[in-house]
């Protein structure tokens, strides 16, 4: 089910969709399993050709983009069911066939990040046991482990873009810690930030890819903060406007940043702390992490929703430009789990072209791959 909020009668200031989106592929599990497989995180590698997913099932699954996009007849190497609707076709795949390989992890995963400068070989993770790990994907083994959050869940981890060895993790223990694996076993902590006296959980961490000195965090105290990595005693900017926990922070460009919250809003801020630019509303989010991703080249923002829909916003307008509902698949058709499902993760492919790719994961473990094409001007 697609909902398009654009109209030929829209005023210039109203939301306008410049894209045609279609569902390319659905990846689910044929196994009738009772194990939860909520997909908490989806990440494209730096080449934008490899996809990693993680979540409740204690697995990092690795896919190639070519295996997820609708295959051509001459390249089909897995079992594919294709349904056509007019000119649009959707491929239905099984995780077991579509996934190149998977790595079992010791705990449930909440965060994944590809390590810059590793040529897609090293993938970092944060887990429910409060541990940060790095995996060598060629050897399929862990090569680094850091357990400095007292066993409290790591919600988010990231790497600096200027110094790929510098990592950061945010945790339920109320701290954001920066560490360097080169400095001793477990990576010595080079900075520790406690944004609130009450030690409110730190739910998200992201280094600014455009400004080497900044790292942003979002907290359960309803605020986001930006710190200078060279001087972390106090935040240089505070972003105060949400009414509930800030679950995600994402830098959109060199001047702006997006935050998401369980108050059901996304907010666009000036990175320099000069204030709120725009609020985005439409999706449903009051308790869960539903994912947030920005396509920087196209100015689009994607997020999930607790009504089992994926939403796309254009940064220029506060209303969604496109919404797609997840249809029940596999076991959901039998036990009506889809009535309580939600879209739990989203990720844009970061490429500079007139086409885009958005991947969304659900609380039922199903992946949806969407393709977008810019509408031709008439």
Short mmCIF file of C-alpha atoms in Angstrom, two decimals:
data_model
loop_
_atom_site.label_atom_id
_atom_site.label_comp_id
_atom_site.label_asym_id
_atom_site.label_seq_id
_atom_site.Cartn_x
_atom_site.Cartn_y
_atom_site.Cartn_z
CA UNK A 1 0.00 0.00 0.00
CA UNK A 2 1.49 3.31 -1.10
CA UNK A 3 0.26 6.74 -0.03
CA UNK A 4 1.47 9.69 -2.07
CA UNK A 5 0.92 13.08 -0.47
CA UNK A 6 1.62 15.09 -3.60
CA UNK A 7 -1.08 16.73 -5.71
CA UNK A 8 -1.14 18.77 -8.92
CA UNK A 9 -3.06 21.41 -7.01
CA UNK A 10 -0.46 21.72 -4.24
CA UNK A 11 0.67 25.21 -3.47
CA UNK A 12 4.37 25.98 -3.80
CA UNK A 13 4.82 25.71 -0.03
CA UNK A 14 3.03 22.36 0.24
CA UNK A 15 4.79 19.01 0.28
CA UNK A 16 5.58 17.79 -3.22
CA UNK A 17 6.92 14.37 -4.14
CA UNK A 18 9.52 14.52 -6.91
CA UNK A 19 10.05 10.75 -6.87
CA UNK A 20 8.37 7.58 -8.06
CA UNK A 21 8.95 4.86 -5.46
CA UNK A 22 8.30 1.16 -5.93
CA UNK A 23 8.81 -1.99 -3.88
CA UNK A 24 11.60 -3.99 -5.54
CA UNK A 25 12.21 -6.88 -3.16
CA UNK A 26 10.84 -8.49 -0.01
CA UNK A 27 13.16 -10.77 1.98
CA UNK A 28 11.56 -12.93 4.66
CA UNK A 29 12.07 -16.29 6.32
CA UNK A 30 10.26 -19.36 5.07
CA UNK A 31 10.97 -21.12 8.35
CA UNK A 32 8.01 -21.16 10.72
CA UNK A 33 10.12 -20.08 13.66
CA UNK A 34 9.04 -18.54 16.94
CA UNK A 35 12.39 -16.81 17.51
CA UNK A 36 12.11 -13.02 17.39
CA UNK A 37 14.09 -11.50 14.54
CA UNK A 38 13.40 -7.79 14.91
CA UNK A 39 15.81 -5.91 12.66
CA UNK A 40 17.23 -3.12 14.78
CA UNK A 41 19.85 -1.82 12.39
CA UNK A 42 20.66 -1.77 8.65
CA UNK A 43 23.88 -0.31 7.23
CA UNK A 44 25.34 0.01 3.73
CA UNK A 45 29.11 -0.30 3.46
CA UNK A 46 31.20 2.63 2.12
CA UNK A 47 31.00 1.23 -1.44
CA UNK A 48 27.19 1.11 -1.20
CA UNK A 49 27.22 -2.43 -2.62
CA UNK A 50 27.14 -4.47 0.60
CA UNK A 51 24.40 -4.43 3.25
CA UNK A 52 24.66 -5.57 6.87
CA UNK A 53 21.73 -6.16 9.21
CA UNK A 54 21.52 -6.96 12.90
CA UNK A 55 18.96 -7.29 15.64
CA UNK A 56 17.38 -9.59 18.17
CA UNK A 57 18.35 -12.86 16.46
CA UNK A 58 22.07 -12.48 17.38
CA UNK A 59 23.22 -12.57 13.79
CA UNK A 60 24.98 -10.14 11.49
CA UNK A 61 23.68 -10.92 8.01
CA UNK A 62 25.65 -9.75 4.99
CA UNK A 63 23.96 -9.20 1.61
CA UNK A 64 25.19 -7.88 -1.71
CA UNK A 65 22.99 -5.24 -3.28
CA UNK A 66 22.88 -7.27 -6.49
CA UNK A 67 21.27 -10.16 -4.59
CA UNK A 68 18.56 -7.88 -3.19
CA UNK A 69 17.56 -5.93 -6.27
CA UNK A 70 15.25 -7.65 -8.74
CA UNK A 71 17.53 -10.03 -10.68
CA UNK A 72 17.60 -10.29 -14.45
CA UNK A 73 16.69 -13.69 -15.79
CA UNK A 74 20.25 -14.43 -16.86
CA UNK A 75 21.65 -13.70 -13.38
CA UNK A 76 19.14 -15.52 -11.21
CA UNK A 77 21.02 -17.86 -8.89
CA UNK A 78 18.54 -18.17 -6.02
CA UNK A 79 14.91 -19.14 -5.71
CA UNK A 80 12.87 -16.05 -6.55
CA UNK A 81 9.14 -15.47 -6.69
CA UNK A 82 8.16 -12.46 -8.76
CA UNK A 83 4.82 -10.70 -8.68
CA UNK A 84 4.00 -8.08 -11.28
CA UNK A 85 1.57 -5.20 -10.98
CA UNK A 86 1.41 -3.27 -14.21
CA UNK A 87 4.96 -2.23 -15.10
CA UNK A 88 6.25 -2.86 -11.56
CA UNK A 89 7.59 -6.20 -10.37
CA UNK A 90 8.49 -7.31 -6.86
CA UNK A 91 10.82 -10.20 -6.04
CA UNK A 92 10.17 -12.33 -2.95
CA UNK A 93 13.28 -13.95 -1.50
CA UNK A 94 14.16 -16.06 1.51
CA UNK A 95 16.86 -14.84 3.92
CA UNK A 96 18.64 -18.18 3.66
CA UNK A 97 19.14 -17.75 -0.09
CA UNK A 98 19.51 -13.97 -0.34
CA UNK A 99 22.06 -13.67 2.48
CA UNK A 100 25.67 -14.20 1.39
CA UNK A 101 26.67 -15.30 4.89
CA UNK A 102 26.05 -14.50 8.52
CA UNK A 103 28.13 -14.18 11.67
CA UNK A 104 26.70 -15.31 15.00
CA UNK A 105 27.11 -12.76 17.81
CA UNK A 106 27.14 -13.33 21.57
CA UNK A 107 24.32 -10.87 22.26
CA UNK A 108 21.42 -9.04 20.64
CA UNK A 109 22.59 -6.17 18.45
CA UNK A 110 21.44 -2.57 18.66
CA UNK A 111 24.03 -0.88 16.40
CA UNK A 112 26.29 -1.58 13.42
CA UNK A 113 28.81 0.71 11.72
CA UNK A 114 31.33 0.03 8.97
CA UNK A 115 34.82 1.15 9.93
CA UNK A 116 36.07 3.91 7.61
CA UNK A 117 39.28 3.12 5.79
CA UNK A 118 38.90 -0.66 6.12
CA UNK A 119 37.64 -1.16 2.54
CA UNK A 120 34.48 -2.76 3.90
CA UNK A 121 36.42 -5.41 5.76
CA UNK A 122 35.75 -4.32 9.37
CA UNK A 123 32.29 -3.91 10.90
CA UNK A 124 31.69 -2.57 14.41
CA UNK A 125 28.73 -3.45 16.62
CA UNK A 126 27.13 -2.43 19.89
CA UNK A 127 25.01 -4.92 21.83
CA UNK A 128 22.51 -5.40 24.60
CA UNK A 129 25.22 -6.64 26.99
CA UNK A 130 27.07 -3.33 26.85
CA UNK A 131 29.88 -4.57 24.62
CA UNK A 132 31.39 -2.98 21.51
CA UNK A 133 32.98 -5.44 19.09
CA UNK A 134 34.68 -5.33 15.70
CA UNK A 135 34.47 -8.13 13.16
CA UNK A 136 36.85 -8.99 10.34
CA UNK A 137 34.41 -9.97 7.61
CA UNK A 138 36.99 -11.74 5.47
CA UNK A 139 37.90 -14.11 8.28
CA UNK A 140 34.44 -13.91 9.91
CA UNK A 141 35.91 -13.50 13.38
CA UNK A 142 35.87 -10.83 16.08
CA UNK A 143 39.09 -8.82 16.32
CA UNK A 144 38.27 -6.28 19.04
CA UNK A 145 36.08 -6.25 22.14
CA UNK A 146 35.38 -3.42 24.55
CA UNK A 147 33.29 -3.82 27.71
CA UNK A 148 33.46 -0.53 29.59
CA UNK A 149 29.78 0.33 30.07
CA UNK A 150 29.24 -1.86 33.10
CA UNK A 151 27.08 -4.35 31.27
CA UNK A 152 24.52 -1.68 30.38
CA UNK A 153 23.11 -1.79 26.86
CA UNK A 154 25.04 0.01 24.13
CA UNK A 155 22.39 1.72 22.02
CA UNK A 156 24.68 3.23 19.43
CA UNK A 157 28.28 3.31 18.20
CA UNK A 158 30.10 5.19 15.47
CA UNK A 159 33.57 5.94 14.06
CA UNK A 160 35.25 9.26 13.42
CA UNK A 161 35.70 10.04 9.73
CA UNK A 162 38.95 11.95 10.24
CA UNK A 163 40.52 9.29 12.47
CA UNK A 164 38.84 5.90 11.77
CA UNK A 165 40.50 4.36 14.83
CA UNK A 166 38.57 6.72 17.09
CA UNK A 167 35.21 5.23 18.06
CA UNK A 168 32.37 6.28 20.31
CA UNK A 169 29.57 4.42 22.05
CA UNK A 170 26.46 5.57 23.92
CA UNK A 171 24.87 3.46 26.61
CA UNK A 172 22.14 2.99 29.17
CA UNK A 173 24.80 3.81 31.76
CA UNK A 174 24.31 7.48 30.89
CA UNK A 175 27.65 8.01 29.19
CA UNK A 176 29.14 8.48 25.75
CA UNK A 177 32.68 7.12 25.67
CA UNK A 178 35.30 7.69 22.99
CA UNK A 179 38.00 5.07 22.65
CA UNK A 180 40.95 4.02 20.50
CA UNK A 181 41.66 0.30 19.89
CA UNK A 182 45.34 1.10 19.35
CA UNK A 183 45.74 2.13 23.00
CA UNK A 184 45.93 -1.11 24.95
CA UNK A 185 43.67 -4.11 25.27
CA UNK A 186 40.02 -3.13 25.00
CA UNK A 187 40.90 0.32 23.67
CA UNK A 188 41.71 2.99 26.21
CA UNK A 189 38.98 5.55 26.85
CA UNK A 190 40.17 8.91 25.52
CA UNK A 191 37.07 10.84 26.59
CA UNK A 192 33.98 10.19 28.66
CA UNK A 193 30.88 12.36 28.53
CA UNK A 194 27.94 12.28 30.93
CA UNK A 195 25.40 14.66 29.40
CA UNK A 196 23.07 14.70 32.43
CA UNK A 197 23.58 14.62 36.18
CA UNK A 198 20.80 12.03 36.40
CA UNK A 199 22.74 9.77 33.99
CA UNK A 200 19.92 9.64 31.47
CA UNK A 201 20.61 6.91 28.87
CA UNK A 202 22.55 7.98 25.80
CA UNK A 203 20.52 6.54 22.92
CA UNK A 204 22.46 7.67 19.84
CA UNK A 205 25.92 8.78 18.82
CA UNK A 206 27.15 10.15 15.49
CA UNK A 207 30.34 11.89 14.43
CA UNK A 208 29.82 14.80 12.06
CA UNK A 209 31.15 13.60 8.67
CA UNK A 210 31.49 17.21 7.49
CA UNK A 211 33.13 18.77 10.55
CA UNK A 212 35.85 16.61 12.08
CA UNK A 213 35.61 18.15 15.53
CA UNK A 214 31.95 17.45 16.34
CA UNK A 215 30.17 14.41 17.75
CA UNK A 216 26.43 14.49 18.50
CA UNK A 217 24.50 12.46 21.05
CA UNK A 218 20.81 12.08 21.78
CA UNK A 219 19.54 11.33 25.27
CA UNK A 220 16.55 10.16 27.23
CA UNK A 221 16.42 13.62 28.83
CA UNK A 222 14.70 14.80 25.60
CA UNK A 223 17.71 16.71 24.33
CA UNK A 224 20.53 16.27 21.85
CA UNK A 225 24.03 17.62 22.39
CA UNK A 226 27.05 18.36 20.21
CA UNK A 227 30.56 18.07 21.66
CA UNK A 228 33.92 19.16 20.37
CA UNK A 229 35.94 15.93 20.44
CA UNK A 230 39.03 17.89 21.52
CA UNK A 231 37.28 19.44 24.54
CA UNK A 232 34.43 17.33 25.89
CA UNK A 233 33.96 18.87 29.34
CA UNK A 234 30.83 20.70 28.19
CA UNK A 235 28.65 20.52 25.06
CA UNK A 236 29.20 23.26 22.54
CA UNK A 237 25.55 23.12 21.44
CA UNK A 238 22.34 21.87 23.02
CA UNK A 239 19.28 21.02 20.92
CA UNK A 240 16.19 21.37 23.12
CA UNK A 241 12.76 20.90 21.53
CA UNK A 242 11.59 17.30 21.82
CA UNK A 243 9.17 16.26 24.58
CA UNK A 244 10.40 12.64 24.91
CA UNK A 245 13.57 10.57 24.44
CA UNK A 246 15.81 11.47 21.49
CA UNK A 247 16.42 8.14 19.77
CA UNK A 248 18.50 9.12 16.71
CA UNK A 249 20.76 11.90 15.47
CA UNK A 250 21.83 12.10 11.81
CA UNK A 251 23.88 14.81 10.11
CA UNK A 252 22.13 15.80 6.88
CA UNK A 253 24.81 18.14 5.50
CA UNK A 254 27.53 20.46 6.72
CA UNK A 255 24.97 22.85 8.20
CA UNK A 256 22.04 20.77 9.45
CA UNK A 257 21.22 17.76 11.62
CA UNK A 258 18.07 15.64 12.03
CA UNK A 259 16.87 14.24 15.36
CA UNK A 260 14.15 11.66 16.01
CA UNK A 261 12.20 11.12 19.20
CA UNK A 262 9.52 8.96 20.73
CA UNK A 263 7.38 12.10 20.78
CA UNK A 264 6.52 11.15 17.18
CA UNK A 265 8.49 14.00 15.58
CA UNK A 266 11.63 14.51 13.56
CA UNK A 267 13.38 17.87 13.86
CA UNK A 268 15.84 19.65 11.58
CA UNK A 269 18.40 21.84 13.35
CA UNK A 270 21.18 24.19 12.42
CA UNK A 271 24.38 22.39 13.43
CA UNK A 272 25.85 25.63 14.78
CA UNK A 273 23.23 25.68 17.52
CA UNK A 274 21.33 28.64 16.09
CA UNK A 275 18.00 26.91 16.36
CA UNK A 276 15.23 24.71 15.01
CA UNK A 277 14.51 24.88 11.29
CA UNK A 278 11.61 22.48 10.79
CA UNK A 279 9.53 19.77 12.49
CA UNK A 280 8.33 16.69 10.60
CA UNK A 281 5.16 14.85 11.60
CA UNK A 282 3.11 11.98 10.20
CA UNK A 283 4.69 8.75 11.41
CA UNK A 284 3.73 7.05 14.69
CA UNK A 285 6.42 6.71 17.36
CA UNK A 286 5.72 6.70 21.08
CA UNK A 287 7.86 3.89 22.54
CA UNK A 288 10.12 2.04 20.06
CA UNK A 289 13.25 2.66 18.04
CA UNK A 290 11.90 2.87 14.48
CA UNK A 291 15.01 3.86 12.54
CA UNK A 292 16.18 7.08 10.94
CA UNK A 293 18.28 7.54 7.81
CA UNK A 294 19.09 10.48 5.56
CA UNK A 295 19.92 10.45 1.87
CA UNK A 296 22.26 13.41 1.81
CA UNK A 297 22.48 13.79 -1.96
CA UNK A 298 18.73 13.85 -2.44
CA UNK A 299 17.69 15.69 0.71
CA UNK A 300 15.36 12.87 1.74
CA UNK A 301 14.74 11.46 5.21
CA UNK A 302 13.39 7.97 5.91
CA UNK A 303 11.99 6.60 9.15
CA UNK A 304 9.86 3.74 10.38
CA UNK A 305 6.59 3.86 12.24
CA UNK A 306 4.74 1.90 14.89
CA UNK A 307 1.79 1.43 12.53
CA UNK A 308 3.94 -0.82 10.30
CA UNK A 309 4.66 1.80 7.66
CA UNK A 310 7.80 3.39 6.28
CA UNK A 311 7.78 7.17 5.79
CA UNK A 312 9.80 9.40 3.49
CA UNK A 313 10.12 13.13 4.12
CA UNK A 314 11.66 15.77 1.90
CA UNK A 315 13.78 18.08 4.06
CA UNK A 316 11.89 21.07 2.61
CA UNK A 317 8.47 20.14 4.00
CA UNK A 318 7.13 19.00 7.36
CA UNK A 319 4.68 16.46 5.94
CA UNK A 320 5.65 13.07 4.46
CA UNK A 321 5.90 12.88 0.69
CA UNK A 322 5.48 9.09 0.53
CA UNK A 323 4.29 6.30 2.83
CA UNK A 324 4.34 2.56 2.28
CA UNK A 325 2.62 -0.03 4.47
CA UNK A 326 4.24 -3.39 5.16
CA UNK A 327 1.98 -6.21 4.06
CA UNK A 328 1.91 -9.42 6.14
CA UNK A 329 4.19 -12.20 4.90
CA UNK A 330 4.90 -15.78 5.94
CA UNK A 331 3.85 -16.60 9.51
CA UNK A 332 2.26 -13.14 9.93
CA UNK A 333 -0.56 -14.19 7.60
CA UNK A 334 -1.49 -16.96 9.99
CA UNK A 335 -1.14 -15.49 13.48
CA UNK A 336 -1.88 -11.80 12.79
CA UNK A 337 1.44 -10.65 14.33
CA UNK A 338 1.45 -7.94 11.70
CA UNK A 339 -1.32 -6.18 13.62
CA UNK A 340 1.28 -5.36 16.30
CA UNK A 341 4.32 -5.03 14.06
CA UNK A 342 6.33 -1.94 13.34
CA UNK A 343 9.07 -0.78 10.98
CA UNK A 344 12.18 -0.94 13.16
CA UNK A 345 15.05 0.19 10.91
CA UNK A 346 15.74 2.04 7.67
CA UNK A 347 18.81 2.85 5.56
CA UNK A 348 19.38 4.90 2.40
CA UNK A 349 22.03 3.99 -0.12
CA UNK A 350 24.33 7.02 -0.38
CA UNK A 351 24.87 7.51 -4.10
CA UNK A 352 24.79 10.60 -6.31
CA UNK A 353 22.40 9.76 -9.09
CA UNK A 354 18.82 10.29 -10.20
CA UNK A 355 17.79 7.00 -8.62
CA UNK A 356 17.74 6.01 -4.96
CA UNK A 357 17.45 2.89 -2.83
CA UNK A 358 15.85 2.65 0.60
CA UNK A 359 15.97 -0.54 2.67
CA UNK A 360 13.60 -0.98 5.62
CA UNK A 361 13.39 -3.75 8.19
CA UNK A 362 10.48 -4.81 10.34
CA UNK A 363 9.92 -6.14 13.83
CA UNK A 364 9.06 -9.44 12.12
CA UNK A 365 12.52 -9.70 10.54
CA UNK A 366 11.35 -8.93 7.00
CA UNK A 367 13.42 -6.68 4.72
CA UNK A 368 11.81 -4.42 2.13
CA UNK A 369 13.91 -2.87 -0.63
CA UNK A 370 12.46 0.20 -2.35
CA UNK A 371 13.69 1.86 -5.52
CA UNK A 372 13.06 5.49 -6.32
CA UNK A 373 13.38 7.34 -9.59
CA UNK A 374 13.18 11.08 -9.99
CA UNK A 375 10.10 12.14 -11.90
CA UNK A 376 10.75 13.67 -15.28
CA UNK A 377 9.82 17.32 -15.60
CA UNK A 378 6.91 18.03 -17.89
#
